[in-house]
Short mmCIF file of C-alpha atoms in Angstrom, two decimals:
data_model
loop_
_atom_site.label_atom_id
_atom_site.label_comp_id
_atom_site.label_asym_id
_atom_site.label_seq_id
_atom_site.Cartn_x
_atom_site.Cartn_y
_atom_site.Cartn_z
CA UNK A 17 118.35 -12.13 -124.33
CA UNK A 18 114.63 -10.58 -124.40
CA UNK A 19 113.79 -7.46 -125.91
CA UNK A 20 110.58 -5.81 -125.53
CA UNK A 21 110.09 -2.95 -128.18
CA UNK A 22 107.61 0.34 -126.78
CA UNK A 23 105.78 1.98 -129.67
CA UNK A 24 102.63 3.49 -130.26
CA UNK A 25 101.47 1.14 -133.20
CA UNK A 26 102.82 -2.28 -134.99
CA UNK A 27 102.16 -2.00 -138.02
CA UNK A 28 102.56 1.72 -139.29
CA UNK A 29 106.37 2.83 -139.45
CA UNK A 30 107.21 -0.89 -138.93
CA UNK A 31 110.93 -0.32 -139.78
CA UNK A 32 111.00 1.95 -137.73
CA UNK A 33 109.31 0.87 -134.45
CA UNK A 34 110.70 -2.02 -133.63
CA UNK A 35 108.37 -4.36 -135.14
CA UNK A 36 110.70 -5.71 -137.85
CA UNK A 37 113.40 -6.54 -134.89
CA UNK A 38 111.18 -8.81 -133.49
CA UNK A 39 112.01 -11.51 -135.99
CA UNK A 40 115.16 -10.20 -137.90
CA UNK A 41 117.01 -10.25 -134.58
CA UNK A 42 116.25 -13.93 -133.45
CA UNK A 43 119.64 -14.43 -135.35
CA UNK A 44 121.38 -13.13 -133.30
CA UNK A 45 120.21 -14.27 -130.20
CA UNK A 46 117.98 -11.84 -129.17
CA UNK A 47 114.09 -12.81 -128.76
CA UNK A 48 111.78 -9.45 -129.59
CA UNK A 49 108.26 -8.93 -128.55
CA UNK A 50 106.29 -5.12 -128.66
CA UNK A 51 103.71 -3.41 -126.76
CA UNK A 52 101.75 -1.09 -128.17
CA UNK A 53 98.96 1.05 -127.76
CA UNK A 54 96.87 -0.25 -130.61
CA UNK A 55 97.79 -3.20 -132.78
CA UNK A 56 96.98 -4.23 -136.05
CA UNK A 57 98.68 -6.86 -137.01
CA UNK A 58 97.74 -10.97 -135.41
CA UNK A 59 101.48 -11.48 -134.28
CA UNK A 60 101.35 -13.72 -131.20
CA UNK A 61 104.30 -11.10 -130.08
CA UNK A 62 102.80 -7.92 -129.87
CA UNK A 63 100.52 -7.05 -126.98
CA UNK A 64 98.47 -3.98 -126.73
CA UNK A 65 98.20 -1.64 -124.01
CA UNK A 66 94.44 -1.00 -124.64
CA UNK A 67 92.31 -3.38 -123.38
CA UNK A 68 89.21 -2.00 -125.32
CA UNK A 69 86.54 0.35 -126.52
CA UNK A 70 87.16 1.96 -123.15
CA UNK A 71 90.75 3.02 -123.26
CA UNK A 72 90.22 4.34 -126.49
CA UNK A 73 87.63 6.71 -125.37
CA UNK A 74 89.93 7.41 -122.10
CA UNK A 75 92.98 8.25 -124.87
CA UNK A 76 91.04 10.72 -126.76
CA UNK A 77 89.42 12.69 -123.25
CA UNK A 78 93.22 12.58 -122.25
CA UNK A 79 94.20 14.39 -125.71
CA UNK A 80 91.38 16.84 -125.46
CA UNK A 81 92.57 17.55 -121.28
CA UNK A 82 96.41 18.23 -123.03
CA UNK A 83 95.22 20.26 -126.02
CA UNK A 84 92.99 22.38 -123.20
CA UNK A 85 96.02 23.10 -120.96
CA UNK A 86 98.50 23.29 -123.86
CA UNK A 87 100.95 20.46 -122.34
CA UNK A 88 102.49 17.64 -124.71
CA UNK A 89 102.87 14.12 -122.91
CA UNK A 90 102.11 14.32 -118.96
CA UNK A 91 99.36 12.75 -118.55
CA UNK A 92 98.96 9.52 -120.52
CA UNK A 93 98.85 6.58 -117.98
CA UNK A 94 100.03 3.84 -120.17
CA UNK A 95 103.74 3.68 -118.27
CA UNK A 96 102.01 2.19 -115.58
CA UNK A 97 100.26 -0.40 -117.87
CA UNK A 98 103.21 -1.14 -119.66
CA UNK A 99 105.10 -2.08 -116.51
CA UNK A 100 102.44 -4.38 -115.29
CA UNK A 101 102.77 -6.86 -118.31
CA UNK A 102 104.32 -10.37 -118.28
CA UNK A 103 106.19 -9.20 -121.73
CA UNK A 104 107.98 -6.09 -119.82
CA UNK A 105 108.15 -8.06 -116.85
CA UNK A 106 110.16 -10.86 -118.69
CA UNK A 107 112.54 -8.64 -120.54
CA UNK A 108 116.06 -8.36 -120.19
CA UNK A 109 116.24 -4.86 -122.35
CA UNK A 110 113.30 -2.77 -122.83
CA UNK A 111 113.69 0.12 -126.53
CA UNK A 112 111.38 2.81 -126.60
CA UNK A 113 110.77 3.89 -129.65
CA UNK A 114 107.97 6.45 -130.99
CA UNK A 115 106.45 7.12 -127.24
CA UNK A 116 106.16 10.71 -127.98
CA UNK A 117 103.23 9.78 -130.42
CA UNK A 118 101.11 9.52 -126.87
CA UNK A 119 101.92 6.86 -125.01
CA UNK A 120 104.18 7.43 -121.81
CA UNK A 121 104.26 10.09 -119.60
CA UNK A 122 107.36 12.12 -119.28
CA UNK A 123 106.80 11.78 -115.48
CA UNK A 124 107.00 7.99 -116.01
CA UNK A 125 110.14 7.79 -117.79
CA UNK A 126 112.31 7.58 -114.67
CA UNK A 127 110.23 4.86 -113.17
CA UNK A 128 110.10 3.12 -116.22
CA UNK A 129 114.00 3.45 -117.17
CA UNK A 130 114.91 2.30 -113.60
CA UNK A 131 112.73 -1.32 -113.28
CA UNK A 132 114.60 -2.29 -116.70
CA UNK A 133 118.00 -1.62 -118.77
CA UNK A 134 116.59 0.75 -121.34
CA UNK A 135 116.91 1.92 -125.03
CA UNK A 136 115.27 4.78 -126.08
CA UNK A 137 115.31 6.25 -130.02
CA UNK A 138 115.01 9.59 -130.50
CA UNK A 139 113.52 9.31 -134.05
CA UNK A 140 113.45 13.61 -134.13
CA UNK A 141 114.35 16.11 -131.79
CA UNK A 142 110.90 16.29 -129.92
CA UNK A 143 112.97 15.34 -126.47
CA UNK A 144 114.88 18.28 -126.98
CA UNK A 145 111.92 21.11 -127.63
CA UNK A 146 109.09 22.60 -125.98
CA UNK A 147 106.35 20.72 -127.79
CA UNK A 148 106.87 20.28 -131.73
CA UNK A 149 108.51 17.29 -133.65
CA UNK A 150 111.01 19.63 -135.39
CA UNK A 151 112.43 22.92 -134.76
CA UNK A 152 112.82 23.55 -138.38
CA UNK A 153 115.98 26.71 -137.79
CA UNK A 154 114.52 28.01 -135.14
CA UNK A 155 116.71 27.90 -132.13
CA UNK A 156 115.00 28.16 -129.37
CA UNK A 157 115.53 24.33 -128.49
CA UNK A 158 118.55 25.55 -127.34
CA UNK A 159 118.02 27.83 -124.72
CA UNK A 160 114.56 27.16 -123.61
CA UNK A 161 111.70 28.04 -126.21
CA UNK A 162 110.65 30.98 -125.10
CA UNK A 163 108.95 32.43 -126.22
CA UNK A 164 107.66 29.87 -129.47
CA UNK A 165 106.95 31.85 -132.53
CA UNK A 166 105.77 28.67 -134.39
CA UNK A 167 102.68 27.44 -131.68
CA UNK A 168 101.08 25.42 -134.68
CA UNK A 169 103.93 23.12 -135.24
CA UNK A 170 103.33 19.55 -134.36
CA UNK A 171 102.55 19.02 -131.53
CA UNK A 172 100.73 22.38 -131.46
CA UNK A 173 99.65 24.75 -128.25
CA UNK A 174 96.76 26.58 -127.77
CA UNK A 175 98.77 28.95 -125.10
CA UNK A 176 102.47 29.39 -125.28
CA UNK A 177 103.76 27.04 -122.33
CA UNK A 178 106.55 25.28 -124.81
CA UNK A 179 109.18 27.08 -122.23
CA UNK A 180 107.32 25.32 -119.32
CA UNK A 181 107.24 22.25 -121.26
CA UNK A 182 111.08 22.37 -121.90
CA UNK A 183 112.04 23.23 -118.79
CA UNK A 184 110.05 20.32 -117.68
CA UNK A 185 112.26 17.88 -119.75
CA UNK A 186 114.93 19.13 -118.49
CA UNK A 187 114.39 18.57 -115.20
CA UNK A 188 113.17 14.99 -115.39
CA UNK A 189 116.25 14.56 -118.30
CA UNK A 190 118.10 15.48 -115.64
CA UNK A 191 117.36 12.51 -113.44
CA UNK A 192 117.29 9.61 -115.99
CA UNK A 193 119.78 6.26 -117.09
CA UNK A 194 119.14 5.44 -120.36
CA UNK A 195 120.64 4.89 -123.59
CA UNK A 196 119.54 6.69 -126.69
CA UNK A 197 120.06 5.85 -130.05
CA UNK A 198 120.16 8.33 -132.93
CA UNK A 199 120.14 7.34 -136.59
CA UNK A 200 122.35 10.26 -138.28
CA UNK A 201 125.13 12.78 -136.85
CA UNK A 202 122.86 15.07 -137.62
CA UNK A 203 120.52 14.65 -134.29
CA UNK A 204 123.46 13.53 -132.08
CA UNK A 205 125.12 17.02 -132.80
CA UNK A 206 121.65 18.42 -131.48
CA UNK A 207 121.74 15.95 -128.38
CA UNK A 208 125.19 17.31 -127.89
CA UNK A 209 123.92 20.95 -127.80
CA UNK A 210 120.60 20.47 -126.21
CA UNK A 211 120.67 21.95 -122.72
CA UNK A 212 118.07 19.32 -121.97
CA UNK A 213 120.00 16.38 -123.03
CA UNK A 214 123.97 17.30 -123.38
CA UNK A 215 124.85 15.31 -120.05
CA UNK A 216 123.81 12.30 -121.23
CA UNK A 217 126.60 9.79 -121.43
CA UNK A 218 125.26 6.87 -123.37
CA UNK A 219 124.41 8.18 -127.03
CA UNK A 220 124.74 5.66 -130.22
CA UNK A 221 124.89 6.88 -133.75
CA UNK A 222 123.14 3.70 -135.15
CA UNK A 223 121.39 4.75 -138.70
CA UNK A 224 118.55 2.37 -139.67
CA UNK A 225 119.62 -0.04 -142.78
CA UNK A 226 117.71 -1.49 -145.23
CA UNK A 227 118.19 -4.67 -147.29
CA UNK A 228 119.95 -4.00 -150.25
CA UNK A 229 119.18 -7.17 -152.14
CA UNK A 230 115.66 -5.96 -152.18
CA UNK A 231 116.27 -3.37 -154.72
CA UNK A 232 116.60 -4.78 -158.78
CA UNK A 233 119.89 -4.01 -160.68
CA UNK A 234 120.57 -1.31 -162.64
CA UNK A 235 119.76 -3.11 -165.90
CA UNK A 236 116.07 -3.69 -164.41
CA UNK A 237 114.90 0.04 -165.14
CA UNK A 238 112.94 -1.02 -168.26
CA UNK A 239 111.15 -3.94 -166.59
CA UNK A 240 109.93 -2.06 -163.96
CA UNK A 241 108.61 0.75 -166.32
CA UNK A 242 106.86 -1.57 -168.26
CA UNK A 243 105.79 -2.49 -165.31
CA UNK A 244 104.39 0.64 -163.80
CA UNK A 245 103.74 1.62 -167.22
CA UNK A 246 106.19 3.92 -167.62
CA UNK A 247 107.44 5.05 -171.31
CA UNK A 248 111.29 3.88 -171.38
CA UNK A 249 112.50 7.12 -172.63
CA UNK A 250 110.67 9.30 -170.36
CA UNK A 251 113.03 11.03 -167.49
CA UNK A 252 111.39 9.88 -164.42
CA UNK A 253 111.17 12.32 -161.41
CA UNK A 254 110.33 9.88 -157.78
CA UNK A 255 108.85 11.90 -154.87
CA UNK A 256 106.81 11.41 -151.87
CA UNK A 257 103.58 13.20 -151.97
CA UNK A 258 102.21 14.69 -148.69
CA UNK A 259 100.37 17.25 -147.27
CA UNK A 260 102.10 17.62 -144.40
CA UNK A 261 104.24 20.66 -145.42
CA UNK A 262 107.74 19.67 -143.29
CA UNK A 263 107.80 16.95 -146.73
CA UNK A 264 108.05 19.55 -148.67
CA UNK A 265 105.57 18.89 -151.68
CA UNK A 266 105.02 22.34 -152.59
CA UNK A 267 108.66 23.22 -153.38
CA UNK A 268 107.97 20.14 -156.29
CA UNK A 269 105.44 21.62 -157.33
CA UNK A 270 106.92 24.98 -157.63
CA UNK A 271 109.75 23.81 -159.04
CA UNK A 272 107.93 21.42 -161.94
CA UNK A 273 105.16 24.09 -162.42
CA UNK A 274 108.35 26.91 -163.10
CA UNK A 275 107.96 25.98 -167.19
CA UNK A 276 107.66 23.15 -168.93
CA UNK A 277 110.22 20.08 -168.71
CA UNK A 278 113.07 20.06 -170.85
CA UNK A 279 112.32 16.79 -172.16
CA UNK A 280 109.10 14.13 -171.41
CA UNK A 281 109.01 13.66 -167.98
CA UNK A 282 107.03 11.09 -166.01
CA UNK A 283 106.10 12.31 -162.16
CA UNK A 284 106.42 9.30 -159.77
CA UNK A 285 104.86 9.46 -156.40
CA UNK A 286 104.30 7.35 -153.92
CA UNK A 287 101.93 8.22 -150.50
CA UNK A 288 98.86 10.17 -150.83
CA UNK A 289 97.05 10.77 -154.33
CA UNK A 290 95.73 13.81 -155.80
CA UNK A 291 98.07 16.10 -154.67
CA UNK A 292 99.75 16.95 -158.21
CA UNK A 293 96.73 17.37 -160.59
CA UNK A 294 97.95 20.42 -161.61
CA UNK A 295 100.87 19.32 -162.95
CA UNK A 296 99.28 16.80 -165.42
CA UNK A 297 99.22 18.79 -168.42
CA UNK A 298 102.95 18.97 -168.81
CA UNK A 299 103.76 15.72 -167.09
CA UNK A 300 102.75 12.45 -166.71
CA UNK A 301 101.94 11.05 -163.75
CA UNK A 302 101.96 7.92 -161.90
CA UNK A 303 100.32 7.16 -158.60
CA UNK A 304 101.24 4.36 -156.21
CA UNK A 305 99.44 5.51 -153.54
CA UNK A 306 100.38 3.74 -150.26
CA UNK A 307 102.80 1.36 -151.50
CA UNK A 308 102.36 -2.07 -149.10
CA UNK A 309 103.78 -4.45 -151.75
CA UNK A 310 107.06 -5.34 -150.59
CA UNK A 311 108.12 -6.42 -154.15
CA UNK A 312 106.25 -3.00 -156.35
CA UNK A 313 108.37 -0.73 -153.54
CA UNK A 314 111.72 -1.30 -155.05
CA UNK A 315 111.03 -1.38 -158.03
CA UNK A 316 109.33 2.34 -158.33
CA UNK A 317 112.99 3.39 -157.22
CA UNK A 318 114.23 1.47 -159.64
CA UNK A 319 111.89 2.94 -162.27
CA UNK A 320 113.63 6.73 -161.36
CA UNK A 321 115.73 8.34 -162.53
CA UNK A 322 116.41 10.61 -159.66
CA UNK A 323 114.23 10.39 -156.00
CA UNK A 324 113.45 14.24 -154.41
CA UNK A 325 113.47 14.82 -151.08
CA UNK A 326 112.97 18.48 -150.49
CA UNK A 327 112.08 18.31 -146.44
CA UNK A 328 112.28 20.59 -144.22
CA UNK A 329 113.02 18.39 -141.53
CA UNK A 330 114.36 15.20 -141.53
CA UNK A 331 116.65 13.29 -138.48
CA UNK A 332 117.51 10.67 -140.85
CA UNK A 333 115.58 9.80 -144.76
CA UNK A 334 115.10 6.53 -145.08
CA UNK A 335 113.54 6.70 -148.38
CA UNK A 336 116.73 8.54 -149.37
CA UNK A 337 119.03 5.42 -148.78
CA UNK A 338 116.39 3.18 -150.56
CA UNK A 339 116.69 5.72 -153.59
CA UNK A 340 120.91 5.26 -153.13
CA UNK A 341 120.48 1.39 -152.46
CA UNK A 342 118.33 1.59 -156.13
CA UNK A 343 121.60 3.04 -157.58
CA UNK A 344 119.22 6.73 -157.90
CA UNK A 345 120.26 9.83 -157.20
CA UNK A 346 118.72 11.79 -154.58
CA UNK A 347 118.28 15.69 -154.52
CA UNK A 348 117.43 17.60 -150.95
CA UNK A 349 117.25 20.51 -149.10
CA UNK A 350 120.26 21.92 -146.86
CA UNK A 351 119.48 22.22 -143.38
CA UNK A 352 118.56 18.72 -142.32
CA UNK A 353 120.44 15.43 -141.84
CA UNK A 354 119.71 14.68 -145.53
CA UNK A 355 122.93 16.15 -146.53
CA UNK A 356 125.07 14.07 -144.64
CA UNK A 357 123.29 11.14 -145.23
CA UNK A 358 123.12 11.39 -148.94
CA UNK A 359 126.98 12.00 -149.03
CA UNK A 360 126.14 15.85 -150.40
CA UNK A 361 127.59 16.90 -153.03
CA UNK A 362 129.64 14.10 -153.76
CA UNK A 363 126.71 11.67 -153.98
CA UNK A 364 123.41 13.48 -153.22
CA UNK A 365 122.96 17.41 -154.08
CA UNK A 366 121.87 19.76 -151.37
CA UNK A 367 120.27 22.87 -152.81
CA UNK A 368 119.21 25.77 -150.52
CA UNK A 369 116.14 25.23 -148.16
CA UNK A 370 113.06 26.43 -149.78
CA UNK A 371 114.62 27.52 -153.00
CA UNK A 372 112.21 25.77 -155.64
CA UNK A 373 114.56 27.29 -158.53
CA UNK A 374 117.65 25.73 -157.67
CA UNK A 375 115.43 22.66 -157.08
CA UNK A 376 114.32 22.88 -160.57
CA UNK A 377 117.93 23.39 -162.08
CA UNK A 378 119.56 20.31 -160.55
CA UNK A 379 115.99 18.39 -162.10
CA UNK A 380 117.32 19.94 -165.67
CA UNK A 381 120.94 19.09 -165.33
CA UNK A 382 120.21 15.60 -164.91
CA UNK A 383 117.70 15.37 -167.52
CA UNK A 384 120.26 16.78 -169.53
CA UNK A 385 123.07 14.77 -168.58
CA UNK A 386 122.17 11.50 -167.38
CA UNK A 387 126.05 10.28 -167.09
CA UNK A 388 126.18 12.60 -164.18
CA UNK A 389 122.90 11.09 -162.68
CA UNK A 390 124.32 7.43 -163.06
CA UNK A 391 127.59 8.52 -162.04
CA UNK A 392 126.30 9.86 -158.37
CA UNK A 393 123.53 6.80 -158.55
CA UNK A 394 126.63 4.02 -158.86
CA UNK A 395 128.15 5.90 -155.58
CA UNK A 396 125.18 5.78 -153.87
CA UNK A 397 124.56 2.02 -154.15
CA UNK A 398 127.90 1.82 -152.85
CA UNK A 399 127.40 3.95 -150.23
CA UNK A 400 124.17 2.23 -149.19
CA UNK A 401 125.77 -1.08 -149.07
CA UNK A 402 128.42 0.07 -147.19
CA UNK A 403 126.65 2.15 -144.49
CA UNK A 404 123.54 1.28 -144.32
CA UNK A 405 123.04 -2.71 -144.78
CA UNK A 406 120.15 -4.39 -143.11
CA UNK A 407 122.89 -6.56 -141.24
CA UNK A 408 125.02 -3.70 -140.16
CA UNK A 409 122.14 -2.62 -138.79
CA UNK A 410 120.95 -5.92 -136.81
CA UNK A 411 124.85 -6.71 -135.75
CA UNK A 412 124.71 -3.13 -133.76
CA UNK A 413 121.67 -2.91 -132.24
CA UNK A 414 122.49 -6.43 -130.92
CA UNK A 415 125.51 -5.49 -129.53
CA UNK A 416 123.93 -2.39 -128.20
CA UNK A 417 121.64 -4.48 -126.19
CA UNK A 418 124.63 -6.68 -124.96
CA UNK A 419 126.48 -3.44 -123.91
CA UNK A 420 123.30 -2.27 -122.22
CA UNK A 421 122.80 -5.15 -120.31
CA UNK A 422 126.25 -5.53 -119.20
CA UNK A 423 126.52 -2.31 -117.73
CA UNK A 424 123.40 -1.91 -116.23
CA UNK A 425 124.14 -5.74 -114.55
CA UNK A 426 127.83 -4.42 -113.27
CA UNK A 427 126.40 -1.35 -111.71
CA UNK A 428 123.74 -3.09 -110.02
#
């Protein structure tokens, strides 16, 4: 069978766009190539949709035109590429995967979905709104976003046409066969409920996995502080660090600014740098940047002693399961799929959105109890290795592909 996996890059959010399933999949029958907009890496099996300097320039005029007329998605012409290359040609199964970043048309998606049996993951709710990436409580998603209080959201309007938008997806919703994929209950309760996508048939809860073998054992926390030069006896706080507020960076700080740590504390982050200088008097801190070493990765989780995830929106947390897979436990905000996905409270604990105090009192109870951090850590590798294996993972979206196939060949 031939898949051909839709993105918007190769590279960036490889586990998540497909890119990985090019080769992991081959075991199981299933022969993967991508097309993307722009690629990065030399893989014989990606093609990109730009064929130079040109379509680059063409991409940003055709940005500037949507940001102008405040619409999200309507006018990008790289559908009609995409269906004039021998890759989509040749496949048996075409996945779309992070389209929304730019790529397809929503006026395309009909012709696109009925040329080949299609897959398409909705990695947030963006399908389901009026133009941003994550309604974050508000509710309008649900009965037609107007009018948008939050304009500025991702992807932001200059004029408030998020109900025209919506009601535009819901029309051309309307008229679509595809399959969608969701990674957590979470978003498949909000395809359920959207108005815009609640008659869809063909929804799969299929949550991404990672490989747990990866990750050292428990017993390897001092060689990967020595490591990362880490002081053994330090409690070790893991966090992403991001300006992009949904991540929630400024609840951590909040929370580790409230008064000094309870005992010496070491401030692990991973993603952009700078971000906490202000907490370097009372802390130390250690930063990995960008982490691309695929061997460094695990072993920062391993070097934690608990991984925070404070977003404000999240459809699934895959840096949440790599914490759990680590044998670390993870502490998040209510409100998002986190929760559920962390196996709150039993496993993870879910403290009130935005609430940087009770953020900073689960961070003191498990410096002062580490028995109940290892406890909810031990549960957590279980639960990783139970739910979210690599080969879990691979086995469905294999059969998925089967299923999609089969179908799609009977009702022809």
């Amino acid at each position: 069978m031939k898949v051909l996996h839709v993105s918007d890059a190769d590279l960036p959010a490889r586990r998540f766009n497909g890119y990985d399933l090019i080769a992991d999949l081959a075991t199981r029958g299933v022969q993967g190539r991508q097309a993307v907009l722009r690629k990065s890496s030399r893989n014989p099996d990606v093609v990109s949709l730009f064929a130079g300097r040109g379509d680059e320039d063409l991409q940003f005029r055709i940005q500037e035109i949507e940001r102008r007329h405040s619409i999200n998605n309507l006018l990008f012409p790289w559908g009609r590429r995409l269906a004039e290359t021998a890759e989509f040609k040749a496949a048996d199964v075409v996945h779309y995967h992070l389209i929304h970043n730019q790529v397809i048309s929503l006026y395309d998606l009909k012709w696109l979905f009925g040329l080949k049996p299609s897959v398409w993951t909705f990695h947030d709710p963006w399908p389901l709104t009026g133009h941003c990436v994550h309604p974050m409580g508000c509710e309008g998603w649900l009965n037609g976003c107007d009018p948008c209080p939050f304009l500025d959201r991702l992807f932001p309007l200059l004029h408030d046409h998020a109900d025209q938008m919506w009601r535009a997806k819901k029309r051309l919703f309307s008229e679509v066969d595809v399959d969608v994929v969701v990674a957590s209950e979470w978003m498949r309760d909000m395809v359920r409920r959207s108005p815009v996508t609640s008659h869809l048939e063909n929804v799969h809860l299929i949550p991404f996995g990672i490989d747990t073998r990866l990750f050292p054992p428990d017993d390897a926390q001092a060689s990967s502080r020595r490591r990362l030069g880490i002081p053994g006896d330090d409690f070790v706080v893991m966090f992403r660090a991001s300006t992009w507020d949904v991540k929630g960076l400024s609840y951590i700080v909040d929370a580790l600014a409230a008064s000094k740590p309870t005992r010496p504390t070491t401030l692990l982050t991973v993603g952009e740098r700078n971000l906490v200088e202000g907490l370097r008097r009372d802390y130390r801190v250690v930063e990995l940047g960008w982490v691309d070493d695929r061997a460094l990765y695990p072993q920062a989780f391993s070097a934690c002693d608990v991984f925070l995830m404070p977003s404000l929106a999240e459809a699934f947390g895959l840096m949440a399961v790599e914490a759990m897979a680590a044998g670390r436990p993870v502490v998040c905000f209510e409100g998002t799929a986190l929760p559920a996905v962390t196996h709150a409270p039993d496993c993870g604990i879910a403290v009130a959105a935005r609430d940087h105090v009770a953020l900073r009192a689960a961070l003191d109870r498990l410096a002062g109890d580490p028995s109940e951090g290892a406890r909810r850590g031990r549960l957590g590798a279980e639960i990783a290795a139970e739910e979210y294996g690599y080969e879990k993972h691979l086995d469905a979206m294999a059969e998925l592909y089967g299923a999609v196939l089969e179908r799609q060949s009977r009702q022809a």
